[in-house]
Short mmCIF file of C-alpha atoms in Angstrom, two decimals:
data_model
loop_
_atom_site.label_atom_id
_atom_site.label_comp_id
_atom_site.label_asym_id
_atom_site.label_seq_id
_atom_site.Cartn_x
_atom_site.Cartn_y
_atom_site.Cartn_z
CA MET A 8 36.74 2.70 -78.16
CA LYS A 9 35.88 -0.85 -77.15
CA PHE A 10 38.67 -3.37 -76.80
CA ARG A 11 37.33 -5.55 -79.64
CA TYR A 12 37.38 -2.59 -82.03
CA LYS A 13 40.95 -1.80 -81.06
CA VAL A 14 41.93 -5.41 -81.77
CA LEU A 15 40.03 -5.30 -85.06
CA LEU A 16 41.68 -2.06 -86.14
CA ILE A 17 45.17 -3.24 -85.22
CA ASN A 18 44.71 -6.57 -87.03
CA ILE A 19 43.39 -4.87 -90.18
CA ILE A 20 46.36 -2.51 -90.20
CA ILE A 21 48.81 -5.40 -89.75
CA ILE A 22 47.09 -7.56 -92.39
CA SER A 23 46.87 -4.70 -94.90
CA LEU A 24 50.53 -3.82 -94.40
CA THR A 25 51.56 -7.46 -94.69
CA LEU A 26 49.50 -8.06 -97.83
CA SER A 27 50.58 -4.78 -99.39
CA ILE A 28 54.29 -5.27 -98.81
CA SER A 29 54.35 -8.97 -99.70
CA GLY A 30 52.03 -8.39 -102.69
CA TYR A 31 54.12 -5.47 -103.92
CA LEU A 32 57.27 -7.56 -103.76
CA MET A 33 55.65 -10.53 -105.48
CA MET A 34 53.97 -8.44 -108.18
CA SER A 35 57.16 -6.49 -108.81
CA ARG A 36 59.11 -9.72 -109.20
CA GLN A 37 56.49 -11.28 -111.46
CA ASN A 38 56.14 -8.17 -113.65
CA ARG A 39 59.92 -7.83 -113.81
CA MET A 40 60.18 -11.44 -115.00
CA LEU A 41 57.50 -10.90 -117.66
CA LEU A 42 59.14 -7.72 -118.84
CA ASP A 43 62.59 -9.31 -118.86
CA SER A 44 61.20 -12.15 -120.96
CA GLU A 45 59.78 -9.69 -123.50
CA ILE A 46 63.08 -7.75 -123.59
CA LYS A 47 64.99 -10.97 -124.07
CA ASN A 48 62.73 -12.02 -126.95
CA ALA A 49 62.97 -8.56 -128.51
CA VAL A 50 66.78 -8.56 -128.27
CA THR A 51 66.95 -12.12 -129.65
CA GLU A 52 64.74 -11.11 -132.56
CA ASN A 53 66.98 -8.09 -133.25
CA ASN A 54 70.10 -10.27 -133.05
CA LEU A 55 68.70 -12.69 -135.63
CA ALA A 56 67.76 -9.88 -138.01
CA GLN A 57 71.16 -8.24 -137.53
CA SER A 58 73.04 -11.48 -138.12
CA VAL A 59 71.20 -12.30 -141.34
CA ILE A 60 71.42 -8.78 -142.70
CA GLU A 61 75.11 -8.36 -141.88
CA TYR A 62 75.93 -11.77 -143.42
CA SER A 63 74.03 -10.89 -146.59
CA ILE A 64 75.71 -7.46 -146.76
CA LEU A 65 79.08 -9.16 -147.19
CA ASP A 66 77.96 -10.64 -150.54
CA ILE A 67 76.55 -7.32 -151.66
CA ILE A 68 79.75 -5.47 -150.78
CA ASN A 69 81.89 -8.07 -152.54
CA ASN A 70 79.80 -7.63 -155.68
CA THR A 71 81.04 -4.31 -157.02
CA ASP A 72 78.11 -3.99 -159.38
CA SER A 73 75.54 -3.89 -156.57
CA ASP A 74 74.43 -0.79 -154.67
CA LEU A 75 74.05 -1.47 -150.92
CA ALA A 76 71.39 1.20 -150.47
CA ASN A 77 69.29 -0.34 -153.23
CA GLU A 78 69.70 -3.93 -152.05
CA LEU A 79 68.95 -3.33 -148.37
CA PRO A 80 65.13 -2.89 -148.68
CA SER A 81 64.66 -6.23 -150.45
CA LEU A 82 67.05 -7.91 -148.01
CA ALA A 83 65.21 -6.41 -145.04
CA ASP A 84 61.89 -7.55 -146.50
CA GLN A 85 63.17 -11.12 -146.77
CA VAL A 86 64.34 -11.00 -143.15
CA SER A 87 61.02 -9.52 -142.00
CA VAL A 88 59.00 -12.24 -143.69
CA GLY A 89 61.17 -15.08 -142.43
CA MET A 90 62.18 -13.95 -138.94
CA ILE A 91 60.04 -11.08 -137.64
CA SER A 92 56.87 -12.08 -135.77
CA GLU A 93 53.44 -10.63 -136.44
CA THR A 94 53.66 -8.45 -133.30
CA SER A 95 57.00 -6.97 -134.34
CA ASP A 96 58.21 -4.44 -136.88
CA LEU A 97 61.56 -4.04 -138.61
CA TYR A 98 63.24 -0.77 -139.55
CA VAL A 99 66.43 -0.42 -141.58
CA ARG A 100 68.23 2.90 -141.73
CA PHE A 101 71.36 3.36 -143.80
CA ASP A 102 73.50 6.41 -144.14
CA SER A 103 70.98 8.57 -142.20
CA LYS A 104 68.09 7.49 -144.45
CA LEU A 105 65.22 5.19 -143.47
CA LEU A 106 65.21 2.57 -146.23
CA TYR A 107 62.74 0.01 -144.94
CA SER A 108 59.89 -0.32 -142.45
CA THR A 109 57.14 -2.90 -141.88
CA GLU A 110 55.04 -0.19 -140.28
CA LYS A 111 52.32 1.20 -142.50
CA GLY A 112 52.77 4.71 -143.81
CA GLU A 113 55.28 6.63 -145.84
CA LEU A 114 58.85 6.12 -144.71
CA LYS A 115 59.56 9.80 -144.39
CA LYS A 116 56.68 10.19 -141.92
CA ILE A 117 57.66 7.24 -139.67
CA LYS A 118 59.16 8.29 -136.34
CA ILE A 119 61.57 6.13 -134.39
CA PRO A 120 62.46 6.94 -130.75
CA LEU A 121 65.87 8.27 -129.95
CA PHE A 122 67.85 5.60 -128.05
CA VAL A 123 69.47 7.61 -125.33
CA ASN A 124 68.42 6.01 -122.02
CA SER A 125 68.42 2.26 -122.43
CA SER A 126 66.27 -0.03 -120.27
CA THR A 127 63.81 2.77 -119.44
CA TYR A 128 60.21 3.61 -120.21
CA ALA A 129 59.63 6.43 -122.67
CA SER A 130 56.56 8.19 -124.00
CA ASP A 131 55.55 10.41 -126.89
CA SER A 132 56.87 13.39 -124.99
CA ASP A 133 60.39 11.95 -124.56
CA ALA A 134 63.40 13.76 -125.93
CA SER A 135 62.70 13.08 -129.61
CA PHE A 136 61.20 10.54 -131.96
CA LEU A 137 63.54 11.54 -134.73
CA PHE A 138 66.32 9.01 -134.94
CA SER A 139 69.80 10.40 -135.59
CA GLY A 140 72.57 8.28 -136.90
CA SER A 141 75.36 7.08 -134.62
CA ASN A 142 78.47 5.04 -135.06
CA ASP A 143 78.03 3.49 -131.59
CA ILE A 144 77.88 -0.27 -132.23
CA ARG A 145 76.42 -1.09 -128.76
CA LYS A 146 72.96 -2.65 -128.71
CA ARG A 147 70.34 -0.48 -127.00
CA TYR A 148 66.67 -0.83 -126.20
CA ILE A 149 63.91 1.41 -124.98
CA ILE A 150 60.33 0.78 -123.87
CA THR A 151 57.89 3.43 -124.96
CA LYS A 152 54.17 4.05 -125.14
CA ILE A 153 52.62 5.21 -128.40
CA LYS A 154 49.00 6.13 -128.02
CA ASP A 155 47.53 3.16 -126.08
CA ASP A 156 50.15 0.60 -127.08
CA TYR A 157 53.49 -0.32 -125.51
CA TYR A 158 56.57 -1.20 -127.57
CA ILE A 159 60.15 -2.35 -127.08
CA TYR A 160 62.56 -0.81 -129.55
CA VAL A 161 65.92 -2.56 -129.99
CA THR A 162 68.64 -1.06 -132.20
CA SER A 163 71.84 -2.58 -133.57
CA ASN A 164 74.44 -0.47 -135.31
CA SER A 165 76.90 -1.63 -137.99
CA ILE A 166 79.34 0.31 -140.15
CA PRO A 167 79.55 -1.33 -143.57
CA ASP A 168 81.37 0.60 -146.28
CA ASN A 169 82.17 3.36 -143.79
CA ARG A 170 78.49 4.21 -143.48
CA VAL A 171 76.17 3.66 -140.48
CA LEU A 172 73.60 0.89 -140.76
CA ASN A 173 70.83 0.85 -138.10
CA ILE A 174 68.76 -2.30 -137.72
CA ILE A 175 65.79 -1.54 -135.47
CA THR A 176 63.14 -3.97 -134.30
CA ARG A 177 59.97 -2.98 -132.53
CA ARG A 178 58.07 -5.55 -130.48
CA ASN A 179 54.50 -4.89 -129.33
CA ILE A 180 54.18 -5.75 -125.60
CA THR A 181 50.72 -4.27 -125.08
CA GLU A 182 49.27 -7.65 -124.10
CA THR A 183 52.05 -8.16 -121.58
CA GLU A 184 51.40 -4.70 -120.13
CA LYS A 185 47.70 -5.49 -119.96
CA LEU A 186 48.52 -8.75 -118.21
CA MET A 187 50.70 -6.94 -115.68
CA ASN A 188 48.05 -4.26 -115.12
CA LYS A 189 45.39 -6.96 -114.79
CA SER A 190 47.55 -8.75 -112.21
CA ILE A 191 47.83 -5.51 -110.24
CA ARG A 192 44.07 -4.93 -110.41
CA ASP A 193 43.36 -8.53 -109.42
CA PHE A 194 45.76 -8.22 -106.52
CA ARG A 195 44.04 -5.04 -105.34
CA LEU A 196 40.66 -6.74 -105.49
CA PHE A 197 42.10 -9.79 -103.73
CA THR A 198 43.60 -7.56 -101.03
CA ILE A 199 40.32 -5.74 -100.48
CA ALA A 200 38.41 -9.04 -100.34
CA MET A 201 40.94 -10.52 -97.91
CA LEU A 202 40.78 -7.40 -95.72
CA ILE A 203 36.98 -7.61 -95.60
CA LEU A 204 37.03 -11.36 -94.91
CA SER A 205 39.81 -11.11 -92.31
CA GLY A 206 38.05 -8.12 -90.72
CA ILE A 207 34.87 -10.17 -90.32
CA LEU A 208 36.79 -13.16 -88.95
CA VAL A 209 38.84 -11.01 -86.57
CA TYR A 210 35.69 -9.26 -85.35
CA LEU A 211 33.94 -12.58 -84.69
CA ILE A 212 36.99 -14.01 -82.95
CA THR A 213 37.56 -10.91 -80.81
CA ARG A 214 33.86 -10.82 -79.94
CA LEU A 215 34.12 -14.44 -78.84
CA LEU A 216 37.30 -13.77 -76.87
CA THR A 217 36.01 -10.59 -75.22
CA ARG A 218 32.63 -12.02 -74.25
CA PRO A 219 34.02 -13.26 -70.89
CA LEU A 220 35.35 -9.74 -70.29
CA GLU A 221 31.87 -8.33 -70.91
CA LYS A 222 30.42 -10.80 -68.41
CA LEU A 223 33.10 -9.83 -65.91
CA ASN A 224 32.37 -6.15 -66.59
CA LYS A 225 28.65 -6.66 -65.89
CA VAL A 226 29.45 -8.49 -62.67
CA THR A 227 31.79 -5.64 -61.68
CA ASP A 228 29.04 -3.08 -62.34
CA SER A 229 26.60 -5.08 -60.22
CA PHE A 230 29.18 -5.34 -57.46
CA ALA A 231 29.88 -1.60 -57.64
CA GLU A 232 26.14 -0.87 -57.37
CA GLY A 233 25.96 -2.74 -54.05
CA ASP A 234 25.19 -6.33 -55.02
CA PHE A 235 28.03 -7.88 -53.03
CA SER A 236 26.79 -11.39 -53.77
CA ALA A 237 27.55 -10.98 -57.50
CA ARG A 238 30.17 -13.44 -58.74
CA SER A 239 31.75 -14.15 -62.10
CA ASP A 240 30.89 -17.47 -63.78
CA VAL A 241 33.84 -17.35 -66.20
CA HIS A 242 35.96 -20.47 -65.67
CA SER A 243 38.25 -20.56 -68.71
CA LYS A 244 41.81 -21.81 -68.37
CA ASP A 245 43.49 -18.58 -69.45
CA GLU A 246 44.31 -15.11 -68.12
CA ILE A 247 40.63 -14.10 -68.21
CA GLY A 248 39.69 -17.15 -66.16
CA LEU A 249 42.49 -16.31 -63.73
CA LEU A 250 41.23 -12.71 -63.53
CA SER A 251 37.70 -14.01 -62.92
CA GLY A 252 38.92 -16.23 -60.09
CA ARG A 253 40.82 -13.38 -58.50
CA PHE A 254 37.79 -11.12 -58.82
CA ASN A 255 35.65 -13.70 -57.04
CA HIS A 256 38.31 -14.04 -54.35
CA MET A 257 38.37 -10.25 -53.98
CA ALA A 258 34.57 -10.16 -53.86
CA ASP A 259 34.56 -12.82 -51.13
CA SER A 260 37.07 -10.80 -49.11
CA VAL A 261 35.13 -7.57 -49.59
CA GLU A 262 31.85 -9.25 -48.66
CA ASP A 263 33.47 -10.73 -45.55
CA HIS A 264 34.82 -7.32 -44.59
CA ILE A 265 31.42 -5.73 -45.18
CA VAL A 266 29.77 -8.38 -43.01
CA GLU A 267 32.43 -7.74 -40.40
CA LEU A 268 31.88 -3.97 -40.65
CA ASN A 269 28.12 -4.39 -40.36
CA ASP A 270 28.64 -6.62 -37.37
CA MET A 271 31.03 -4.06 -35.91
CA ILE A 272 28.46 -1.29 -36.44
CA HIS A 273 25.80 -3.45 -34.85
CA ARG A 274 28.06 -4.21 -31.89
CA ARG A 275 28.93 -0.51 -31.60
CA ASP A 276 25.25 0.43 -31.55
CA GLN A 277 24.58 -2.33 -29.07
CA PHE A 278 27.54 -1.16 -27.02
CA VAL A 279 26.19 2.41 -26.91
CA ALA A 280 22.72 1.15 -25.99
CA ASP A 281 24.05 -1.16 -23.29
CA PHE A 282 26.42 1.48 -21.96
CA THR A 283 23.59 4.00 -21.78
CA HIS A 284 21.43 1.48 -19.97
CA GLU A 285 24.22 0.49 -17.54
CA ILE A 286 24.93 4.14 -16.70
CA LYS A 287 21.24 4.96 -16.34
CA THR A 288 20.64 2.31 -13.66
CA PRO A 289 23.26 3.47 -11.10
CA MET A 290 22.66 7.12 -11.92
CA THR A 291 18.92 6.67 -11.23
CA THR A 292 19.77 5.09 -7.87
CA ILE A 293 22.29 7.79 -6.99
CA ILE A 294 19.93 10.64 -7.99
CA GLY A 295 17.01 9.05 -6.14
CA TYR A 296 18.82 8.49 -2.85
CA ALA A 297 20.60 11.85 -3.09
CA ASP A 298 17.27 13.62 -3.63
CA THR A 299 15.77 11.76 -0.65
CA ILE A 300 18.65 12.78 1.61
CA ARG A 301 18.38 16.38 0.31
CA SER A 302 14.64 16.80 0.64
CA VAL A 303 13.59 14.55 3.54
CA ASP A 304 14.76 14.38 7.12
CA LEU A 305 15.65 10.72 7.56
CA PRO A 306 16.67 8.81 10.61
CA ARG A 307 20.42 8.31 10.90
CA GLU A 308 20.15 4.64 10.02
CA ASP A 309 18.26 5.41 6.78
CA GLU A 310 20.74 8.15 5.86
CA ILE A 311 23.63 5.70 6.23
CA LYS A 312 21.75 3.13 4.15
CA ALA A 313 21.09 5.70 1.40
CA ALA A 314 24.69 6.86 1.52
CA ASN A 315 25.87 3.24 1.17
CA TYR A 316 23.72 2.81 -1.95
CA ILE A 317 25.16 6.00 -3.41
CA PHE A 318 28.67 4.86 -2.52
CA SER A 319 28.28 1.35 -4.02
CA GLU A 320 26.72 2.65 -7.25
CA GLY A 321 29.45 5.28 -7.48
CA GLN A 322 32.04 2.51 -7.14
CA ARG A 323 30.31 0.58 -9.92
CA LEU A 324 30.46 3.61 -12.19
CA GLU A 325 34.11 4.09 -11.32
CA LEU A 326 34.86 0.44 -12.11
CA MET A 327 32.93 0.68 -15.37
CA SER A 328 34.83 3.80 -16.47
CA SER A 329 38.13 2.15 -15.56
CA HIS A 330 37.29 -0.93 -17.62
CA LEU A 331 36.13 1.19 -20.54
CA PHE A 332 39.34 3.17 -20.43
CA ASP A 333 41.38 -0.04 -20.48
CA LEU A 334 39.35 -1.38 -23.42
CA ILE A 335 39.86 1.81 -25.43
CA TYR A 336 43.56 1.80 -24.58
CA LEU A 337 43.97 -1.79 -25.73
CA LYS A 338 42.21 -1.11 -29.05
CA ASP A 339 44.11 2.07 -29.88
CA ALA A 340 47.60 1.50 -28.45
CA GLU A 341 50.35 -1.08 -28.79
CA VAL A 342 51.08 -2.84 -25.51
CA PRO A 343 54.80 -2.94 -24.63
CA LYS A 344 55.90 -6.39 -23.49
CA GLN A 345 58.74 -7.58 -21.30
CA PRO A 346 59.67 -10.82 -19.49
CA VAL A 347 57.27 -11.61 -16.62
CA ASN A 348 57.92 -14.28 -13.99
CA THR A 349 54.86 -16.50 -13.60
CA VAL A 350 55.30 -17.09 -9.85
CA ALA A 351 55.64 -13.37 -9.13
CA LEU A 352 52.60 -12.63 -11.32
CA GLY A 353 50.49 -15.25 -9.54
CA ASP A 354 51.50 -14.04 -6.08
CA ALA A 355 50.66 -10.43 -7.02
CA VAL A 356 47.19 -11.49 -8.19
CA ILE A 357 46.55 -13.50 -5.00
CA GLN A 358 47.70 -10.66 -2.79
CA THR A 359 45.25 -8.26 -4.48
CA ILE A 360 42.20 -10.57 -4.65
CA SER A 361 42.54 -12.31 -1.26
CA PRO A 362 40.67 -9.69 0.86
CA SER A 363 37.50 -9.90 -1.23
CA LEU A 364 37.65 -13.72 -1.21
CA GLU A 365 38.11 -13.83 2.57
CA LYS A 366 35.18 -11.46 3.00
CA ALA A 367 33.01 -13.75 0.86
CA GLY A 368 34.15 -16.84 2.81
CA ILE A 369 35.79 -18.47 -0.23
CA THR A 370 39.08 -20.40 -0.14
CA LEU A 371 41.72 -19.82 -2.83
CA THR A 372 44.28 -22.53 -3.59
CA SER A 373 47.23 -21.87 -5.87
CA SER A 374 50.40 -23.37 -7.29
CA PHE A 375 52.66 -22.07 -10.08
CA ASP A 376 55.52 -23.59 -12.08
CA ASN A 377 58.41 -21.18 -12.26
CA ALA A 378 58.71 -19.85 -15.84
CA THR A 379 58.94 -16.65 -17.85
CA ILE A 380 56.42 -15.26 -20.33
CA ASN A 381 56.39 -12.03 -22.35
CA GLY A 382 53.75 -9.45 -21.59
CA ASP A 383 52.60 -6.46 -19.60
CA SER A 384 52.44 -7.55 -15.94
CA ALA A 385 49.90 -4.87 -14.94
CA LEU A 386 47.43 -5.83 -17.68
CA LEU A 387 47.90 -9.56 -17.04
CA LYS A 388 47.29 -8.95 -13.34
CA THR A 389 44.05 -7.12 -14.21
CA ALA A 390 42.92 -10.02 -16.43
CA PHE A 391 43.50 -12.68 -13.75
CA ILE A 392 41.89 -10.54 -11.00
CA ASN A 393 38.78 -10.21 -13.20
CA LEU A 394 38.65 -13.96 -13.84
CA ILE A 395 39.01 -14.83 -10.15
CA ASP A 396 36.51 -12.12 -9.18
CA ASN A 397 33.99 -13.58 -11.66
CA ALA A 398 34.60 -16.99 -10.09
CA ARG A 399 33.94 -15.43 -6.68
CA LYS A 400 30.65 -13.96 -7.87
CA ALA A 401 29.58 -17.36 -9.24
CA SER A 402 30.58 -19.26 -6.05
CA SER A 403 28.75 -19.62 -2.78
CA GLU A 404 30.19 -19.09 0.70
CA GLY A 405 32.49 -21.89 1.81
CA SER A 406 33.38 -23.04 -1.71
CA GLU A 407 36.87 -23.22 -3.21
CA ILE A 408 38.59 -21.55 -6.18
CA ALA A 409 41.82 -22.90 -7.67
CA PHE A 410 44.35 -20.63 -9.42
CA THR A 411 47.27 -22.58 -10.95
CA GLY A 412 50.01 -22.24 -13.54
CA LYS A 413 51.66 -25.18 -15.31
CA GLU A 414 54.29 -25.66 -18.00
CA THR A 415 53.45 -27.78 -21.03
CA ASP A 416 55.51 -28.75 -24.06
CA ASP A 417 54.64 -25.65 -26.10
CA ALA A 418 52.90 -23.21 -23.72
CA TYR A 419 52.48 -22.01 -20.18
CA VAL A 420 48.88 -22.44 -19.03
CA PHE A 421 47.10 -20.56 -16.22
CA VAL A 422 43.88 -22.15 -14.97
CA VAL A 423 41.07 -20.58 -12.90
CA GLU A 424 38.61 -23.21 -11.65
CA ASP A 425 35.52 -22.77 -9.51
CA HIS A 426 32.61 -24.96 -8.38
CA GLY A 427 29.91 -22.34 -8.69
CA ILE A 428 26.71 -21.96 -10.67
CA GLY A 429 28.37 -22.51 -14.06
CA ILE A 430 27.55 -21.03 -17.47
CA ALA A 431 24.99 -22.30 -19.98
CA GLU A 432 26.47 -23.59 -23.25
CA GLU A 433 24.61 -21.00 -25.35
CA ASP A 434 26.09 -18.19 -23.23
CA ILE A 435 29.74 -19.26 -23.53
CA ASP A 436 30.16 -17.85 -27.06
CA ARG A 437 28.89 -14.42 -25.95
CA ILE A 438 30.41 -14.25 -22.50
CA CYS A 439 33.22 -11.96 -23.72
CA ASP A 440 30.93 -9.40 -25.40
CA GLU A 441 30.76 -5.94 -23.86
CA PHE A 442 27.98 -5.54 -21.26
CA TYR A 443 26.89 -9.16 -21.67
CA MET A 444 25.88 -10.67 -18.34
CA VAL A 445 24.60 -14.19 -17.79
CA ASP A 446 22.71 -13.19 -14.62
CA LYS A 447 22.15 -9.44 -14.77
CA SER A 448 20.55 -9.11 -11.34
CA ARG A 449 23.35 -11.06 -9.67
CA SER A 450 26.07 -9.14 -11.58
CA ARG A 451 24.59 -5.73 -10.69
CA LYS A 452 24.20 -6.81 -7.07
CA GLU A 453 27.91 -7.62 -7.08
CA GLY A 454 28.74 -4.28 -8.73
CA GLY A 455 29.45 -5.72 -12.19
CA ALA A 456 28.68 -4.12 -15.53
CA GLY A 457 29.47 -6.91 -18.01
CA LEU A 458 32.86 -5.51 -19.01
CA GLY A 459 35.17 -7.81 -17.03
CA LEU A 460 35.48 -10.69 -19.51
CA SER A 461 35.49 -8.23 -22.46
CA LEU A 462 38.53 -6.62 -20.91
CA VAL A 463 40.11 -10.02 -20.22
CA SER A 464 39.56 -11.09 -23.84
CA ALA A 465 41.11 -7.86 -25.16
CA ILE A 466 44.16 -8.20 -22.87
CA LEU A 467 44.75 -11.82 -23.86
CA LYS A 468 44.35 -10.97 -27.55
CA GLU A 469 47.09 -8.35 -27.23
CA HIS A 470 49.33 -11.06 -25.72
CA ASP A 471 48.46 -13.66 -28.41
CA ALA A 472 47.18 -15.88 -25.62
CA THR A 473 44.42 -18.47 -25.95
CA LEU A 474 41.26 -18.41 -23.84
CA ASP A 475 39.36 -21.66 -23.35
CA ILE A 476 36.15 -21.77 -21.25
CA LYS A 477 34.52 -25.03 -20.19
CA SER A 478 31.50 -24.96 -17.93
CA LYS A 479 28.48 -26.94 -16.77
CA LEU A 480 25.47 -25.51 -14.99
CA GLY A 481 25.52 -26.26 -11.29
CA LYS A 482 29.01 -27.82 -11.40
CA GLY A 483 31.34 -24.93 -12.07
CA THR A 484 33.65 -23.41 -14.66
CA VAL A 485 37.23 -24.04 -15.80
CA ILE A 486 39.00 -21.21 -17.66
CA SER A 487 42.39 -21.95 -19.26
CA ILE A 488 44.76 -19.25 -20.57
CA GLY A 489 47.71 -20.40 -22.67
CA PHE A 490 50.85 -18.35 -23.40
CA LYS A 491 53.11 -19.66 -26.16
CA TYR A 492 56.83 -19.68 -25.46
CA GLU A 493 58.93 -17.18 -27.37
#
């Protein structure tokens, strides 16, 4: 069931219950007041008739020549004409005999309800319509239905001359009953009309309120079907607007992650392609020279030359596999860190790289401020050796490379500076990609595979260190590595 229909159903139930309960209470109170007014009038009418009749009876009793039973009909008739309304009837019963009635018909055939349960509704089927005499002087009333009419019977009992006198008035309240029934019918019609009207209004309002949700639902469907550029245009200042904003924020994050994943897939494919190409080149050389040595009798000098090619390409493959292993290790494992002295780290790097620099005829100058950083000394040593080795490859014989370490206010900064061929500005952003080489022929000649700076970048990332490369073609390169103090 749609949300708007749930809201509509709930509101109709609440409205119907509210109208029913409040209407029932109001109608009950109103009908009770109308009925009480009729009862009060009927009792007042009976009281007046009783007072006049009882007062007149005193004169009749005092006159010894008069017969009370004979005088009562004329007395009751006078009271009926002067005090009983057109909608009421008067009955006088004396000594168990009905002497007078304003109701048409023979007196012996007139039935009067038995007053047993006062203040209750009675019907033709109630206990009895034959009135029996009683010496109970309490006033009683009963409401009864005779055919299609409703009446209030009120009885007053007196005991003149040791005989029971019953003065009974009957008031027709059919119009009042009709009015009460009409009020109930009108209320039912009003309730139905209000439910229909409120149902329409609630439906329109809920449709208006849920329209932003429908828009958001359509955008969600589009997003789920692969349209990652879909965004919600709901900008209301309520919970739906807040939900729309959060959905857009989520969509932005998902789209960014998808772009990143696509880029990662592309880089992975490129990595596989480059790796295949880089392996193919030395393997082709190795296979070619090995096949020549195997199948052709070469002079000793040519055999040594071929063996040297095989040896150098084998070293390049070994270096490539070592770098790849380090890269995989850095991506899949957490690097344990401990305090590392900067002077000791710098000296270890110089001691390892010096032979290759001396062989190339390049001078290395160094100076280090004594400090402590957190990291893995072996990995940091590998990173700096790669940076200095790259500087060596970019420098000519007789040039100079500077390797320094200085303390600043918030970090310790290592700097590797050379005066070699430099790096083009468009290559700086990609210099740390796997297998990317600015000068492929020169890198391969030097035994490189384009993994050195990728490995350096991965190592520095694990150490939360910054890498800044500044270079100009023909003037050299300055690489700064900053380690924040713990």
